Protein backbone atom coordinates (compact mmCIF):
# COMPACT_ATOMS: atom_id res chain seq x y z
CA UNK A 1 0.00 0.00 0.00
CA UNK A 2 1.50 3.29 -1.10
CA UNK A 3 0.53 6.18 1.16
CA UNK A 4 2.46 8.89 -0.67
CA UNK A 5 1.90 10.09 -4.23
CA UNK A 6 4.22 12.42 -6.16
CA UNK A 7 2.99 13.99 -9.38
CA UNK A 8 5.13 16.18 -11.61
CA UNK A 9 3.37 19.48 -12.32
CA UNK A 10 2.18 19.93 -15.89
CA UNK A 11 4.34 22.17 -18.09
CA UNK A 12 2.52 24.95 -19.94
CA UNK A 13 5.56 26.32 -21.72
CA UNK A 14 9.22 27.14 -21.52
CA UNK A 15 11.40 29.83 -23.11
CA UNK A 16 14.54 31.83 -22.36
CA UNK A 17 12.88 33.22 -19.18
CA UNK A 18 12.24 29.79 -17.70
CA UNK A 19 9.33 27.38 -17.36
CA UNK A 20 5.64 27.76 -16.45
CA UNK A 21 3.73 24.92 -14.76
CA UNK A 22 0.18 24.62 -13.43
CA UNK A 23 -1.89 22.61 -10.96
CA UNK A 24 -5.50 22.49 -9.76
CA UNK A 25 -6.37 23.15 -6.13
CA UNK A 26 -9.57 22.46 -4.20
CA UNK A 27 -8.45 24.32 -1.08
CA UNK A 28 -8.57 27.91 0.11
CA UNK A 29 -7.59 29.79 3.22
CA UNK A 30 -4.22 30.12 4.89
CA UNK A 31 -1.19 28.37 3.37
CA UNK A 32 2.48 28.04 4.25
CA UNK A 33 5.60 28.71 2.18
CA UNK A 34 8.70 27.11 3.71
CA UNK A 35 12.33 27.48 2.74
CA UNK A 36 14.59 24.61 3.81
CA UNK A 37 18.36 24.33 3.55
CA UNK A 38 20.18 21.39 1.98
CA UNK A 39 20.66 18.60 4.53
CA UNK A 40 17.81 19.75 6.79
CA UNK A 41 15.10 17.36 7.98
CA UNK A 42 11.44 18.37 8.32
CA UNK A 43 8.32 16.55 9.41
CA UNK A 44 9.00 13.37 11.40
CA UNK A 45 5.31 13.17 12.30
CA UNK A 46 1.97 11.94 10.99
CA UNK A 47 -1.61 13.18 10.80
CA UNK A 48 -4.80 11.24 11.48
CA UNK A 49 -6.82 13.24 8.97
CA UNK A 50 -8.81 15.04 11.66
CA UNK A 51 -8.18 18.38 9.92
CA UNK A 52 -9.65 18.39 6.40
CA UNK A 53 -6.50 20.00 4.95
CA UNK A 54 -4.46 17.10 6.33
CA UNK A 55 -6.62 14.45 4.63
CA UNK A 56 -4.55 14.10 2.57
CA UNK A 57 -1.76 16.55 3.32
CA UNK A 58 -0.79 18.30 0.09
CA UNK A 59 2.46 20.12 -0.57
CA UNK A 60 4.18 21.37 -3.67
CA UNK A 61 7.94 21.25 -3.86
CA UNK A 62 8.50 24.43 -5.87
CA UNK A 63 12.29 24.31 -6.13
CA UNK A 64 15.02 21.78 -5.44
CA UNK A 65 15.20 18.08 -4.62
CA UNK A 66 14.27 16.15 -1.50
CA UNK A 67 13.78 12.61 -0.29
CA UNK A 68 10.50 11.80 1.44
CA UNK A 69 10.62 8.77 3.75
CA UNK A 70 7.30 7.39 4.98
CA UNK A 71 5.85 4.51 6.94
CA UNK A 72 2.30 3.48 7.74
CA UNK A 73 1.90 3.69 11.52
CA UNK A 74 -0.88 1.06 11.32
CA UNK A 75 1.07 -1.57 9.37
CA UNK A 76 4.57 -2.45 8.18
CA UNK A 77 4.26 -0.60 4.84
CA UNK A 78 7.06 1.89 4.25
CA UNK A 79 8.86 3.60 1.43
CA UNK A 80 11.04 6.38 0.17
CA UNK A 81 10.62 8.63 -2.84
CA UNK A 82 12.84 11.21 -4.53
CA UNK A 83 11.01 14.45 -5.22
CA UNK A 84 12.24 16.74 -7.98
CA UNK A 85 10.59 20.15 -8.28
CA UNK A 86 8.09 21.10 -9.40
CA UNK A 87 5.97 18.31 -7.94
CA UNK A 88 2.74 17.85 -6.01
CA UNK A 89 3.09 15.53 -3.02
CA UNK A 90 0.05 13.97 -1.34
CA UNK A 91 0.49 12.24 2.02
CA UNK A 92 -2.34 10.10 3.36
CA UNK A 93 -3.45 10.03 7.03
CA UNK A 94 -1.42 7.71 9.28
CA UNK A 95 1.67 8.01 7.06
CA UNK A 96 4.55 9.06 9.29
CA UNK A 97 6.79 11.18 7.06
CA UNK A 98 9.99 13.14 6.94
CA UNK A 99 11.45 15.32 4.21
CA UNK A 100 15.22 15.38 3.83
CA UNK A 101 16.40 18.26 1.65
CA UNK A 102 19.03 17.18 -0.87
CA UNK A 103 19.34 20.80 -2.06
CA UNK A 104 17.88 24.04 -0.77
CA UNK A 105 14.14 23.66 -1.36
CA UNK A 106 11.02 25.81 -1.40
CA UNK A 107 7.78 24.14 -0.28
CA UNK A 108 4.21 25.41 -0.65
CA UNK A 109 1.97 23.69 1.92
CA UNK A 110 -1.74 23.72 1.13
CA UNK A 111 -2.69 24.11 4.77
CA UNK A 112 -2.17 26.62 7.55
CA UNK A 113 -0.65 26.35 11.01
CA UNK A 114 -4.07 25.93 12.61
CA UNK A 115 -4.77 22.83 10.49
CA UNK A 116 -1.84 20.98 12.06
CA UNK A 117 -2.42 22.15 15.63
CA UNK A 118 -4.71 19.29 16.71
CA UNK A 119 -3.68 16.83 13.98
CA UNK A 120 0.08 16.31 14.31
CA UNK A 121 1.43 13.25 16.13
CA UNK A 122 4.93 11.96 16.77
CA UNK A 123 6.05 8.37 17.22
Tab-separated table of N, CA, C and O in Angstrom, residues 24-103:
chain	number	residue	atom	x	y	z
A	24	UNK	N	-4.165	22.165	-10.263
A	24	UNK	CA	-5.495	22.486	-9.763
A	24	UNK	C	-5.487	22.362	-8.246
A	24	UNK	O	-4.787	21.518	-7.690
A	25	UNK	N	-6.291	23.203	-7.579
A	25	UNK	CA	-6.369	23.148	-6.126
A	25	UNK	C	-7.811	23.267	-5.683
A	25	UNK	O	-8.545	24.104	-6.190
A	26	UNK	N	-8.209	22.425	-4.725
A	26	UNK	CA	-9.568	22.457	-4.202
A	26	UNK	C	-9.612	23.081	-2.811
A	26	UNK	O	-10.606	22.962	-2.118
A	27	UNK	N	-8.534	23.762	-2.437
A	27	UNK	CA	-8.450	24.318	-1.082
A	27	UNK	C	-8.308	25.826	-1.125
A	27	UNK	O	-7.789	26.393	-2.080
A	28	UNK	N	-8.747	26.471	-0.042
A	28	UNK	CA	-8.575	27.910	0.106
A	28	UNK	C	-8.242	28.190	1.556
A	28	UNK	O	-8.273	27.301	2.398
A	29	UNK	N	-7.932	29.417	1.851
A	29	UNK	CA	-7.591	29.788	3.219
A	29	UNK	C	-6.104	30.033	3.363
A	29	UNK	O	-5.418	30.365	2.400
A	30	UNK	N	-5.621	29.859	4.574
A	30	UNK	CA	-4.220	30.119	4.886
A	30	UNK	C	-3.331	28.985	4.392
A	30	UNK	O	-3.679	27.805	4.517
A	31	UNK	N	-2.179	29.341	3.828
A	31	UNK	CA	-1.194	28.371	3.366
A	31	UNK	C	0.175	28.751	3.906
A	31	UNK	O	0.375	29.843	4.430
A	32	UNK	N	1.126	27.850	3.747
A	32	UNK	CA	2.480	28.038	4.254
A	32	UNK	C	3.473	27.925	3.104
A	32	UNK	O	3.367	27.022	2.279
A	33	UNK	N	4.447	28.825	3.073
A	33	UNK	CA	5.597	28.710	2.178
A	33	UNK	C	6.805	28.520	3.079
A	33	UNK	O	7.052	29.322	3.986
A	34	UNK	N	7.539	27.436	2.857
A	34	UNK	CA	8.695	27.114	3.706
A	34	UNK	C	9.952	27.014	2.853
A	34	UNK	O	9.937	26.443	1.768
A	35	UNK	N	11.021	27.569	3.367
A	35	UNK	CA	12.335	27.484	2.745
A	35	UNK	C	13.188	26.579	3.624
A	35	UNK	O	13.284	26.815	4.833
A	36	UNK	N	13.771	25.541	3.051
A	36	UNK	CA	14.591	24.608	3.815
A	36	UNK	C	15.967	24.496	3.173
A	36	UNK	O	16.086	24.458	1.957
A	37	UNK	N	16.975	24.420	4.023
A	37	UNK	CA	18.361	24.334	3.552
A	37	UNK	C	18.752	22.891	3.262
A	37	UNK	O	18.223	21.965	3.886
A	38	UNK	N	19.675	22.716	2.332
A	38	UNK	CA	20.179	21.393	1.976
A	38	UNK	C	20.646	20.675	3.240
A	38	UNK	O	21.311	21.267	4.093
A	39	UNK	N	20.274	19.408	3.378
A	39	UNK	CA	20.659	18.600	4.531
A	39	UNK	C	19.700	18.678	5.706
A	39	UNK	O	19.790	17.886	6.640
A	40	UNK	N	18.756	19.619	5.676
A	40	UNK	CA	17.807	19.749	6.790
A	40	UNK	C	16.744	18.659	6.715
A	40	UNK	O	16.477	18.098	5.664
A	41	UNK	N	16.144	18.374	7.884
A	41	UNK	CA	15.097	17.356	7.981
A	41	UNK	C	13.842	18.022	8.543
A	41	UNK	O	13.900	18.717	9.552
A	42	UNK	N	12.722	17.810	7.877
A	42	UNK	CA	11.439	18.369	8.317
A	42	UNK	C	10.434	17.244	8.486
A	42	UNK	O	10.595	16.159	7.927
A	43	UNK	N	9.385	17.528	9.221
A	43	UNK	CA	8.317	16.547	9.407
A	43	UNK	C	8.576	15.675	10.615
A	43	UNK	O	8.534	16.144	11.737
A	44	UNK	N	8.824	14.391	10.359
A	44	UNK	CA	8.999	13.370	11.403
A	44	UNK	C	7.755	13.286	12.287
A	44	UNK	O	7.842	13.259	13.506
A	45	UNK	N	6.593	13.259	11.618
A	45	UNK	CA	5.305	13.172	12.296
A	45	UNK	C	4.287	12.556	11.344
A	45	UNK	O	4.596	12.262	10.193
A	46	UNK	N	3.068	12.384	11.837
A	46	UNK	CA	1.965	11.936	10.986
A	46	UNK	C	0.699	12.665	11.395
A	46	UNK	O	0.653	13.321	12.437
A	47	UNK	N	-0.310	12.569	10.546
A	47	UNK	CA	-1.611	13.176	10.798
A	47	UNK	C	-2.662	12.075	10.733
A	47	UNK	O	-2.507	11.102	9.995
A	48	UNK	N	-3.707	12.229	11.496
A	48	UNK	CA	-4.801	11.244	11.485
A	48	UNK	C	-5.903	11.623	10.499
A	48	UNK	O	-6.837	10.868	10.305
A	49	UNK	N	-5.792	12.795	9.894
A	49	UNK	CA	-6.825	13.237	8.965
A	49	UNK	C	-7.976	13.934	9.657
A	49	UNK	O	-9.032	14.130	9.060
A	50	UNK	N	-7.781	14.326	10.903
A	50	UNK	CA	-8.805	15.044	11.660
A	50	UNK	C	-9.097	16.388	10.991
A	50	UNK	O	-10.249	16.773	10.821
A	51	UNK	N	-8.041	17.097	10.619
A	51	UNK	CA	-8.178	18.378	9.921
A	51	UNK	C	-8.366	18.098	8.427
A	51	UNK	O	-7.589	17.352	7.842
A	52	UNK	N	-9.398	18.666	7.820
A	52	UNK	CA	-9.655	18.392	6.396
A	52	UNK	C	-8.451	18.657	5.490
A	52	UNK	O	-8.231	17.921	4.541
A	53	UNK	N	-7.657	19.689	5.798
A	53	UNK	CA	-6.502	19.996	4.950
A	53	UNK	C	-5.313	19.065	5.213
A	53	UNK	O	-4.257	19.217	4.614
A	54	UNK	N	-5.478	18.116	6.099
A	54	UNK	CA	-4.456	17.096	6.333
A	54	UNK	C	-4.945	15.727	5.867
A	54	UNK	O	-4.373	14.707	6.219
A	55	UNK	N	-6.021	15.710	5.072
A	55	UNK	CA	-6.619	14.449	4.626
A	55	UNK	C	-6.952	14.495	3.140
A	55	UNK	O	-8.094	14.732	2.785
A	56	UNK	N	-5.961	14.301	2.264
A	56	UNK	CA	-4.554	14.097	2.566
A	56	UNK	C	-3.832	15.436	2.735
A	56	UNK	O	-4.348	16.482	2.343
A	57	UNK	N	-2.628	15.372	3.288
A	57	UNK	CA	-1.761	16.546	3.318
A	57	UNK	C	-1.244	16.750	1.904
A	57	UNK	O	-0.866	15.792	1.233
A	58	UNK	N	-1.268	18.004	1.432
A	58	UNK	CA	-0.789	18.304	0.086
A	58	UNK	C	0.265	19.395	0.161
A	58	UNK	O	0.032	20.435	0.789
A	59	UNK	N	1.404	19.121	-0.469
A	59	UNK	CA	2.461	20.125	-0.565
A	59	UNK	C	2.976	20.145	-1.994
A	59	UNK	O	2.874	19.146	-2.718
A	60	UNK	N	3.500	21.277	-2.385
A	60	UNK	CA	4.179	21.371	-3.674
A	60	UNK	C	5.633	21.726	-3.394
A	60	UNK	O	5.914	22.703	-2.687
A	61	UNK	N	6.525	20.913	-3.906
A	61	UNK	CA	7.941	21.253	-3.860
A	61	UNK	C	8.164	22.146	-5.078
A	61	UNK	O	8.062	21.700	-6.223
A	62	UNK	N	8.400	23.426	-4.805
A	62	UNK	CA	8.498	24.429	-5.865
A	62	UNK	C	9.892	24.485	-6.484
A	62	UNK	O	10.036	24.797	-7.662
A	63	UNK	N	10.908	24.213	-5.655
A	63	UNK	CA	12.288	24.306	-6.135
A	63	UNK	C	13.142	23.317	-5.369
A	63	UNK	O	12.971	23.134	-4.169
A	64	UNK	N	14.053	22.658	-6.069
A	64	UNK	CA	15.025	21.778	-5.440
A	64	UNK	C	14.638	20.316	-5.467
A	64	UNK	O	13.695	19.913	-6.150
A	65	UNK	N	15.403	19.524	-4.715
A	65	UNK	CA	15.196	18.078	-4.620
A	65	UNK	C	15.207	17.650	-3.162
A	65	UNK	O	15.971	18.169	-2.359
A	66	UNK	N	14.365	16.676	-2.863
A	66	UNK	CA	14.270	16.152	-1.501
A	66	UNK	C	13.921	14.675	-1.552
A	66	UNK	O	13.395	14.182	-2.545
A	67	UNK	N	14.202	13.992	-0.468
A	67	UNK	CA	13.777	12.609	-0.289
A	67	UNK	C	12.687	12.610	0.768
A	67	UNK	O	12.837	13.233	1.822
A	68	UNK	N	11.578	11.940	0.471
A	68	UNK	CA	10.505	11.800	1.437
A	68	UNK	C	10.470	10.341	1.881
A	68	UNK	O	10.264	9.449	1.060
A	69	UNK	N	10.734	10.110	3.157
A	69	UNK	CA	10.623	8.774	3.751
A	69	UNK	C	9.277	8.699	4.457
A	69	UNK	O	8.848	9.666	5.088
A	70	UNK	N	8.611	7.547	4.353
A	70	UNK	CA	7.303	7.389	4.985
A	70	UNK	C	7.145	5.966	5.500
A	70	UNK	O	7.808	5.053	5.032
A	71	UNK	N	6.266	5.834	6.480
A	71	UNK	CA	5.848	4.509	6.943
A	71	UNK	C	4.443	4.609	7.499
A	71	UNK	O	4.060	5.598	8.115
A	72	UNK	N	3.667	3.560	7.259
A	72	UNK	CA	2.299	3.477	7.745
A	72	UNK	C	2.366	3.105	9.222
A	72	UNK	O	2.885	2.039	9.566
A	73	UNK	N	1.829	3.965	10.083
A	73	UNK	CA	1.896	3.694	11.516
A	73	UNK	C	0.944	2.579	11.936
A	73	UNK	O	0.999	2.101	13.064
A	74	UNK	N	0.077	2.124	11.018
A	74	UNK	CA	-0.884	1.063	11.318
A	74	UNK	C	-0.499	-0.276	10.693
A	74	UNK	O	-1.238	-1.248	10.832
A	75	UNK	N	0.626	-0.322	9.990
A	75	UNK	CA	1.068	-1.573	9.366
A	75	UNK	C	2.583	-1.528	9.203
A	75	UNK	O	3.240	-0.651	9.757
A	76	UNK	N	3.118	-2.430	8.416
A	76	UNK	CA	4.566	-2.451	8.176
A	76	UNK	C	4.943	-1.789	6.851
A	76	UNK	O	6.115	-1.768	6.491
A	77	UNK	N	3.966	-1.240	6.117
A	77	UNK	CA	4.259	-0.595	4.837
A	77	UNK	C	5.146	0.617	5.048
A	77	UNK	O	4.967	1.385	6.001
A	78	UNK	N	6.128	0.771	4.162
A	78	UNK	CA	7.058	1.894	4.250
A	78	UNK	C	7.660	2.134	2.874
A	78	UNK	O	7.610	1.268	1.997
A	79	UNK	N	8.230	3.304	2.698
A	79	UNK	CA	8.857	3.598	1.427
A	79	UNK	C	9.633	4.889	1.467
A	79	UNK	O	9.683	5.591	2.476
A	80	UNK	N	10.241	5.180	0.336
A	80	UNK	CA	11.042	6.381	0.173
A	80	UNK	C	10.879	6.831	-1.267
A	80	UNK	O	10.826	6.000	-2.181
A	81	UNK	N	10.788	8.122	-1.486
A	81	UNK	CA	10.616	8.634	-2.839
A	81	UNK	C	11.453	9.903	-3.014
A	81	UNK	O	11.526	10.733	-2.110
A	82	UNK	N	12.097	10.002	-4.176
A	82	UNK	CA	12.844	11.206	-4.526
A	82	UNK	C	11.875	12.185	-5.170
A	82	UNK	O	11.139	11.820	-6.094
A	83	UNK	N	11.882	13.414	-4.692
A	83	UNK	CA	11.005	14.449	-5.222
A	83	UNK	C	11.872	15.477	-5.935
A	83	UNK	O	12.803	16.025	-5.339
A	84	UNK	N	11.548	15.723	-7.195
A	84	UNK	CA	12.243	16.744	-7.983
A	84	UNK	C	11.224	17.806	-8.361
A	84	UNK	O	10.192	17.494	-8.958
A	85	UNK	N	11.506	19.052	-7.983
A	85	UNK	CA	10.591	20.154	-8.278
A	85	UNK	C	10.459	20.364	-9.780
A	85	UNK	O	11.390	20.073	-10.523
A	86	UNK	N	9.301	20.829	-10.186
A	86	UNK	CA	8.093	21.100	-9.404
A	86	UNK	C	7.223	19.850	-9.331
A	86	UNK	O	6.993	19.188	-10.332
A	87	UNK	N	6.772	19.530	-8.128
A	87	UNK	CA	5.973	18.311	-7.942
A	87	UNK	C	4.954	18.500	-6.825
A	87	UNK	O	5.247	19.137	-5.812
A	88	UNK	N	3.779	17.912	-7.029
A	88	UNK	CA	2.737	17.855	-6.012
A	88	UNK	C	2.919	16.568	-5.228
A	88	UNK	O	3.052	15.497	-5.812
A	89	UNK	N	2.937	16.684	-3.904
A	89	UNK	CA	3.094	15.525	-3.023
A	89	UNK	C	1.833	15.414	-2.178
A	89	UNK	O	1.401	16.392	-1.569
A	90	UNK	N	1.226	14.228	-2.154
A	90	UNK	CA	0.045	13.967	-1.336
A	90	UNK	C	0.388	12.880	-0.334
A	90	UNK	O	0.876	11.815	-0.719
A	91	UNK	N	0.133	13.155	0.944
A	91	UNK	CA	0.485	12.240	2.022
A	91	UNK	C	-0.791	11.860	2.769
A	91	UNK	O	-1.466	12.717	3.341
A	92	UNK	N	-1.117	10.582	2.743
A	92	UNK	CA	-2.342	10.096	3.363
A	92	UNK	C	-2.264	10.122	4.894
A	92	UNK	O	-1.169	10.083	5.474
A	93	UNK	N	-3.429	10.145	5.571
A	93	UNK	CA	-3.448	10.028	7.027
A	93	UNK	C	-2.734	8.744	7.470
A	93	UNK	O	-2.736	7.745	6.754
A	94	UNK	N	-2.135	8.808	8.631
A	94	UNK	CA	-1.417	7.710	9.283
A	94	UNK	C	-0.111	7.348	8.582
A	94	UNK	O	0.469	6.307	8.870
A	95	UNK	N	0.351	8.212	7.674
A	95	UNK	CA	1.669	8.014	7.064
A	95	UNK	C	2.659	8.918	7.789
A	95	UNK	O	2.676	10.138	7.590
A	96	UNK	N	3.453	8.306	8.675
A	96	UNK	CA	4.554	9.062	9.290
A	96	UNK	C	5.464	9.472	8.147
A	96	UNK	O	5.724	8.689	7.223
A	97	UNK	N	5.964	10.717	8.166
A	97	UNK	CA	6.787	11.180	7.061
A	97	UNK	C	7.843	12.167	7.516
A	97	UNK	O	7.672	12.869	8.512
A	98	UNK	N	8.945	12.150	6.756
A	98	UNK	CA	9.994	13.138	6.944
A	98	UNK	C	10.503	13.535	5.562
A	98	UNK	O	10.514	12.730	4.635
A	99	UNK	N	10.903	14.794	5.450
A	99	UNK	CA	11.449	15.319	4.206
A	99	UNK	C	12.901	15.691	4.471
A	99	UNK	O	13.187	16.505	5.357
A	100	UNK	N	13.798	15.085	3.712
A	100	UNK	CA	15.222	15.376	3.829
A	100	UNK	C	15.631	16.157	2.582
A	100	UNK	O	15.543	15.640	1.462
A	101	UNK	N	16.051	17.390	2.772
A	101	UNK	CA	16.405	18.258	1.651
A	101	UNK	C	17.756	17.855	1.073
A	101	UNK	O	18.760	17.880	1.779
A	102	UNK	N	17.768	17.483	-0.193
A	102	UNK	CA	19.030	17.184	-0.874
A	102	UNK	C	19.698	18.474	-1.334
A	102	UNK	O	20.918	18.558	-1.403
A	103	UNK	N	18.884	19.465	-1.688
A	103	UNK	CA	19.341	20.800	-2.060
A	103	UNK	C	18.518	21.778	-1.236
A	103	UNK	O	17.597	21.371	-0.524
